[in-house]
Amino acid sequence: DAGVIQSPRHEVTEMGQEVTLRCKPISGHNSLFWYRQTMMRGLELLIYFNNNVPIDDSGMPEDRFSAKMPNASFSTLKIQPSEPRDSAVYFCASSLWTGGSYNEQFFGPGTRLTVL
Amino acid sequence: QKEVEQDPGPLSVPEGAIVSLNCTYSNSAFQYFMWYRQYSRKGPELLMYTYSSGNKEDGRFTAQVDKSSKYISLFIRDSQPSDSATYLCAMGRIQGAQKLVFGQGTRLTINP
């Protein structure tokens, strides 16, 4: 079975450019999460969706970051304009949310972003 | 002060040793406690999950939660080189259980 799919796996861009990261959750899952991982700050939740609806975006660092989930099988995280401090590994995760208690989150392989 | 504190290590031990990994937390609202394992250049994967206090054992792995001390532990018995990875603790509340807070992660190396 396919797990969470992320693309691209690596992205190198220059400061000021727009960056779009893509995620395909596990089929049948109804929750999707975007995380950022850095050496300094560890793994941080940026935003998550239930049934394609954004629930909590309090982790999104700035207005330069935006996320969308137009349907159950696709989500994007966009950074515009990008800055060197955005360099990190961005993970997408999905889960089958049953309401209430914790449900296991399955992580994708991540996108390693470098902003020069 | 971070909600979840975890020593980033690195920790290096010989094969066969017992490994102890720990996290402390400050928010008493946490009820779900997890350990994720992350191999180099991979995404985290769930290793152990515990609700509230107590112990949970799965093969060579044991997770302990002490809510009175706000302290959780992961023990690895008979450690193997394949256990070399970064181990992240994670916690969640009952309200908003999907919103996990992760520790920094401890980088562990098991030497053959």
Coordinates of N, CA, C and O in Angstrom, one line a residue, chain B:
Chain B
Q1 N 10.0 28.5 28.4 CA 10.2 27.1 28.6 C 9.4 26.3 27.6 O 8.2 26.6 27.4
K2 N 10.0 25.3 27.0 CA 9.3 24.4 26.1 C 8.3 23.6 26.8 O 8.6 23.2 28.0
E3 N 7.2 23.2 26.2 CA 6.2 22.3 26.8 C 6.8 20.9 27.0 O 6.4 20.2 27.9
V4 N 7.6 20.5 26.1 CA 8.2 19.2 26.1 C 9.8 19.3 26.0 O 10.2 19.9 25.0
E5 N 10.5 18.7 26.9 CA 11.9 18.8 26.9 C 12.5 17.4 26.7 O 12.1 16.4 27.3
Q6 N 13.5 17.3 25.8 CA 14.1 16.1 25.5 C 15.6 16.3 25.2 O 15.9 17.2 24.4
D7 N 16.5 15.6 25.8 CA 17.9 15.8 25.6 C 18.2 15.3 24.1 O 18.0 14.1 23.8
P8 N 18.8 16.2 23.3 CA 19.1 15.7 21.9 C 20.2 14.8 21.7 O 20.4 14.2 20.7
G9 N 21.0 14.6 22.8 CA 22.1 13.6 22.7 C 23.3 14.3 22.0 O 23.5 15.5 22.2
P10 N 24.1 13.6 21.2 CA 23.8 12.2 20.8 C 24.2 11.2 21.9 O 25.0 11.5 22.8
L11 N 23.6 10.0 21.8 CA 23.8 8.9 22.7 C 24.4 7.7 22.0 O 23.8 7.3 21.0
S12 N 25.5 7.2 22.4 CA 26.1 6.1 21.8 C 26.4 5.0 22.8 O 27.0 5.2 23.8
V13 N 25.9 3.8 22.5 CA 26.0 2.6 23.4 C 26.4 1.4 22.6 O 26.2 1.3 21.4
P14 N 27.0 0.4 23.3 CA 27.4 -0.8 22.6 C 26.2 -1.7 22.4 O 25.2 -1.7 23.1
E15 N 26.3 -2.5 21.4 CA 25.2 -3.5 21.1 C 24.9 -4.4 22.3 O 25.8 -4.8 23.0
G16 N 23.6 -4.6 22.6 CA 23.2 -5.4 23.7 C 22.9 -4.7 24.9 O 22.3 -5.2 25.9
A17 N 23.3 -3.4 25.0 CA 23.0 -2.6 26.2 C 21.6 -2.2 26.3 O 20.8 -2.3 25.3
I18 N 21.2 -1.9 27.5 CA 19.9 -1.3 27.8 C 19.9 0.2 27.6 O 20.8 0.9 28.2
V19 N 19.0 0.7 26.8 CA 19.0 2.1 26.5 C 17.8 2.8 27.2 O 16.7 2.2 27.2
S20 N 18.0 3.9 27.8 CA 16.9 4.7 28.4 C 16.8 6.1 27.8 O 17.8 6.8 27.8
L21 N 15.7 6.4 27.3 CA 15.4 7.7 26.7 C 14.3 8.3 27.5 O 13.4 7.7 27.9
N22 N 14.4 9.7 27.6 CA 13.5 10.3 28.5 C 13.0 11.7 28.0 O 13.7 12.3 27.2
C23 N 11.8 12.0 28.5 CA 11.3 13.4 28.2 C 10.6 13.9 29.4 O 10.0 13.1 30.2
T24 N 10.6 15.2 29.6 CA 9.8 15.8 30.7 C 8.9 16.8 30.0 O 9.1 17.3 28.9
Y25 N 7.8 17.1 30.7 CA 6.8 18.0 30.1 C 6.2 18.9 31.2 O 6.3 18.6 32.4
S26 N 5.7 20.0 30.8 CA 5.2 20.9 31.8 C 3.6 21.1 31.8 O 3.1 21.5 32.8
N27 N 3.0 20.6 30.8 CA 1.5 20.8 30.7 C 0.8 19.5 31.2 O 0.9 18.5 30.6
S28 N 0.1 19.7 32.3 CA -0.6 18.5 32.9 C -1.8 18.1 32.1 O -2.4 17.1 32.4
A29 N -2.2 18.8 31.1 CA -3.3 18.4 30.2 C -2.9 17.3 29.3 O -3.8 16.7 28.7
F30 N -1.6 17.0 29.1 CA -1.3 15.9 28.2 C -1.7 14.6 28.8 O -1.5 14.3 29.9
Q31 N -2.4 13.8 27.9 CA -2.9 12.5 28.3 C -2.4 11.4 27.4 O -2.5 10.2 27.7
Y32 N -2.0 11.8 26.2 CA -1.6 10.8 25.2 C 0.0 11.0 25.1 O 0.4 12.1 24.9
F33 N 0.7 9.8 25.1 CA 2.1 9.9 25.1 C 2.6 8.9 24.1 O 2.2 7.7 24.1
M34 N 3.5 9.4 23.2 CA 4.0 8.5 22.1 C 5.5 8.6 22.0 O 6.1 9.6 22.4
W35 N 6.0 7.6 21.4 CA 7.4 7.6 21.0 C 7.5 7.3 19.5 O 6.9 6.3 19.0
Y36 N 8.1 8.1 18.8 CA 8.3 7.9 17.3 C 9.8 7.7 17.1 O 10.7 8.2 17.8
R37 N 10.0 6.8 16.1 CA 11.4 6.5 15.7 C 11.6 7.1 14.3 O 10.7 7.0 13.4
Q38 N 12.7 7.8 14.1 CA 13.0 8.4 12.8 C 14.4 8.0 12.3 O 15.4 8.4 12.9
Y39 N 14.4 7.2 11.2 CA 15.7 6.9 10.6 C 16.2 8.1 9.8 O 15.4 8.9 9.3
S40 N 17.5 8.1 9.5 CA 18.1 9.2 8.8 C 17.4 9.4 7.4 O 17.2 8.4 6.7
R41 N 17.0 10.6 7.1 CA 16.4 11.0 5.8 C 15.0 10.3 5.6 O 14.6 10.2 4.5
K42 N 14.4 9.9 6.7 CA 13.0 9.4 6.6 C 12.1 10.1 7.5 O 12.5 11.0 8.3
G43 N 10.8 9.9 7.3 CA 9.8 10.5 8.2 C 9.7 9.7 9.5 O 10.0 8.5 9.6
P44 N 9.2 10.3 10.6 CA 9.0 9.6 11.8 C 7.9 8.5 11.7 O 7.0 8.6 10.9
E45 N 8.1 7.4 12.4 CA 7.1 6.4 12.5 C 6.8 6.0 13.9 O 7.7 6.0 14.8
L46 N 5.5 5.8 14.2 CA 5.1 5.5 15.6 C 5.7 4.2 16.1 O 5.6 3.1 15.4
L47 N 6.3 4.3 17.3 CA 6.9 3.1 17.9 C 6.0 2.6 19.1 O 5.7 1.4 19.2
M48 N 5.6 3.5 19.9 CA 4.9 3.1 21.1 C 3.8 4.2 21.4 O 4.1 5.4 21.2
Y49 N 2.7 3.8 22.0 CA 1.6 4.8 22.3 C 1.1 4.3 23.7 O 0.8 3.2 23.9
T50 N 0.9 5.3 24.6 CA 0.4 5.1 25.9 C -0.6 6.1 26.2 O -0.4 7.3 25.9
Y51 N -1.7 5.7 26.8 CA -2.7 6.7 27.3 C -2.6 6.8 28.8 O -2.6 5.8 29.5
S52 N -2.5 8.0 29.3 CA -2.4 8.3 30.7 C -1.2 7.7 31.3 O -0.2 7.6 30.7
S53 N -1.3 7.1 32.5 CA -0.1 6.7 33.2 C 0.1 5.2 33.0 O -0.7 4.5 32.5
G54 N 1.3 4.7 33.5 CA 1.6 3.3 33.5 C 2.6 2.9 32.5 O 3.3 3.7 31.9
N55 N 2.8 1.5 32.3 CA 3.8 1.0 31.5 C 3.1 0.2 30.3 O 2.0 -0.2 30.4
K56 N 3.9 0.2 29.2 CA 3.5 -0.6 28.1 C 4.7 -1.3 27.5 O 5.7 -0.6 27.3
E57 N 4.6 -2.6 27.2 CA 5.7 -3.3 26.7 C 5.4 -3.9 25.3 O 4.2 -4.4 25.1
D58 N 6.3 -3.8 24.4 CA 6.2 -4.4 23.1 C 7.5 -4.9 22.6 O 8.4 -4.2 22.2
G59 N 7.7 -6.2 22.8 CA 9.0 -6.8 22.5 C 10.1 -6.3 23.3 O 10.1 -6.3 24.5
R60 N 11.1 -5.7 22.7 CA 12.3 -5.2 23.4 C 12.0 -3.8 23.9 O 12.9 -3.2 24.6
F61 N 10.9 -3.2 23.6 CA 10.6 -1.8 24.0 C 9.6 -1.7 25.1 O 8.6 -2.5 25.1
T62 N 9.9 -0.8 26.0 CA 9.0 -0.6 27.2 C 8.8 0.9 27.3 O 9.8 1.7 27.4
A63 N 7.6 1.4 27.3 CA 7.3 2.8 27.5 C 6.7 3.0 28.9 O 5.8 2.2 29.3
Q64 N 7.2 4.0 29.6 CA 6.7 4.3 31.0 C 6.2 5.8 31.0 O 6.8 6.6 30.4
V65 N 5.1 6.0 31.7 CA 4.6 7.3 31.9 C 4.4 7.6 33.4 O 3.7 6.8 34.1
D66 N 5.0 8.6 33.9 CA 4.8 9.0 35.3 C 4.2 10.4 35.3 O 4.9 11.4 35.2
K67 N 2.9 10.5 35.4 CA 2.3 11.8 35.3 C 2.5 12.6 36.6 O 2.5 13.9 36.5
S68 N 2.7 12.0 37.7 CA 3.0 12.8 38.9 C 4.3 13.6 38.8 O 4.4 14.7 39.3
S69 N 5.2 13.0 38.1 CA 6.5 13.7 37.9 C 6.6 14.4 36.5 O 7.6 15.0 36.2
K70 N 5.6 14.2 35.7 CA 5.6 14.7 34.3 C 6.8 14.3 33.6 O 7.6 15.1 33.0
Y71 N 7.0 12.9 33.5 CA 8.2 12.3 33.0 C 7.8 11.1 32.3 O 7.0 10.2 32.8
I72 N 8.3 10.9 31.0 CA 8.1 9.7 30.3 C 9.4 9.1 29.9 O 10.4 9.8 29.7
S73 N 9.4 7.8 29.7 CA 10.7 7.0 29.4 C 10.4 6.0 28.3 O 9.3 5.4 28.2
L74 N 11.4 5.7 27.5 CA 11.4 4.6 26.6 C 12.7 3.8 26.9 O 13.8 4.3 26.9
F75 N 12.5 2.5 27.2 CA 13.6 1.6 27.4 C 13.7 0.6 26.2 O 12.7 0.1 25.8
I76 N 14.9 0.4 25.8 CA 15.2 -0.6 24.7 C 16.1 -1.6 25.3 O 17.2 -1.3 25.7
R77 N 15.7 -2.9 25.3 CA 16.5 -4.0 25.9 C 17.2 -4.6 24.7 O 16.7 -4.6 23.5
D78 N 18.4 -5.2 25.0 CA 19.2 -5.9 24.0 C 19.2 -5.1 22.7 O 18.8 -5.5 21.6
S79 N 19.8 -3.9 22.8 CA 19.8 -3.0 21.7 C 20.6 -3.5 20.5 O 21.6 -4.3 20.7
Q80 N 20.1 -3.2 19.3 CA 20.7 -3.7 18.1 C 21.1 -2.5 17.2 O 20.6 -1.4 17.3
P81 N 22.1 -2.8 16.4 CA 22.5 -1.7 15.5 C 21.4 -1.1 14.7 O 21.4 0.1 14.3
S82 N 20.4 -1.9 14.4 CA 19.2 -1.5 13.6 C 18.3 -0.5 14.4 O 17.4 0.1 13.9
D83 N 18.6 -0.4 15.7 CA 17.9 0.6 16.6 C 18.4 2.0 16.4 O 17.9 2.9 17.0
S84 N 19.6 2.1 15.8 CA 20.2 3.4 15.6 C 19.3 4.3 14.8 O 18.9 4.0 13.7
A85 N 18.9 5.4 15.4 CA 17.9 6.3 14.9 C 17.7 7.5 15.8 O 18.3 7.5 16.9
T86 N 16.9 8.4 15.4 CA 16.5 9.5 16.3 C 15.1 9.1 16.9 O 14.2 8.7 16.2
Y87 N 15.0 9.3 18.2 CA 13.7 8.9 18.9 C 13.1 10.2 19.4 O 13.7 11.0 20.2
L88 N 11.9 10.4 19.0 CA 11.1 11.6 19.4 C 10.0 11.2 20.3 O 9.2 10.3 20.0
C89 N 9.8 11.9 21.4 CA 8.6 11.8 22.2 C 7.6 12.8 21.7 O 8.0 13.8 21.1
A90 N 6.3 12.4 21.9 CA 5.3 13.3 21.4 C 4.1 13.2 22.4 O 3.9 12.1 23.0
M91 N 3.4 14.3 22.6 CA 2.3 14.3 23.6 C 1.1 15.0 23.0 O 1.2 15.9 22.2
G92 N -0.1 14.6 23.5 CA -1.3 15.2 23.0 C -2.3 15.3 24.2 O -2.3 14.6 25.1
R93 N -3.2 16.3 24.0 CA -4.3 16.6 25.0 C -5.5 15.8 24.6 O -5.7 15.4 23.5
I94 N -6.4 15.7 25.5 CA -7.7 15.1 25.2 C -8.5 16.0 24.3 O -9.1 15.6 23.3
Q95 N -8.5 17.3 24.6 CA -9.1 18.3 23.8 C -8.1 18.7 22.7 O -7.1 19.2 23.0
G96 N -8.5 18.4 21.5 CA -7.5 18.7 20.4 C -6.4 17.7 20.4 O -5.2 18.0 20.2
A97 N -6.8 16.4 20.5 CA -5.8 15.4 20.5 C -5.0 15.2 19.3 O -3.9 14.6 19.3
Q98 N -5.4 15.8 18.2 CA -4.6 15.7 17.0 C -3.4 16.5 17.0 O -2.5 16.3 16.2
K99 N -3.4 17.6 17.8 CA -2.4 18.5 17.8 C -1.2 18.1 18.7 O -1.2 18.4 19.9
L100 N -0.3 17.4 18.2 CA 0.8 16.8 19.0 C 1.9 17.8 19.2 O 2.2 18.6 18.3
V101 N 2.6 17.7 20.4 CA 3.8 18.5 20.7 C 4.9 17.5 20.8 O 4.8 16.5 21.5
F102 N 6.0 17.7 20.0 CA 7.1 16.8 19.9 C 8.3 17.3 20.7 O 8.5 18.5 20.8
G103 N 9.1 16.4 21.3 CA 10.3 16.7 21.9 C 11.3 16.9 20.7 O 11.1 16.7 19.6
Q104 N 12.5 17.4 21.1 CA 13.6 17.7 20.2 C 14.1 16.5 19.5 O 14.6 16.6 18.3
G105 N 13.9 15.3 20.1 CA 14.5 14.1 19.5 C 15.9 13.8 20.1 O 16.7 14.7 20.3
T106 N 16.1 12.5 20.4 CA 17.4 12.0 20.9 C 18.0 11.2 19.8 O 17.4 10.2 19.4
R107 N 19.2 11.5 19.4 CA 19.9 10.7 18.3 C 20.7 9.6 19.0 O 21.6 9.9 19.8
L108 N 20.3 8.4 18.7 CA 20.9 7.2 19.3 C 21.7 6.4 18.3 O 21.2 6.1 17.2
T109 N 22.9 5.9 18.7 CA 23.7 5.1 17.9 C 24.1 3.8 18.7 O 24.5 4.0 19.8
I110 N 23.8 2.6 18.1 CA 24.2 1.4 18.7 C 25.4 0.8 18.0 O 25.3 0.5 16.8
N111 N 26.5 0.7 18.7 CA 27.7 0.3 18.1 C 27.9 -1.3 18.1 O 27.8 -1.9 19.2
P112 N 28.2 -1.9 17.0 CA 28.3 -3.4 17.0 C 29.5 -3.8 17.8 O 30.5 -3.1 17.9

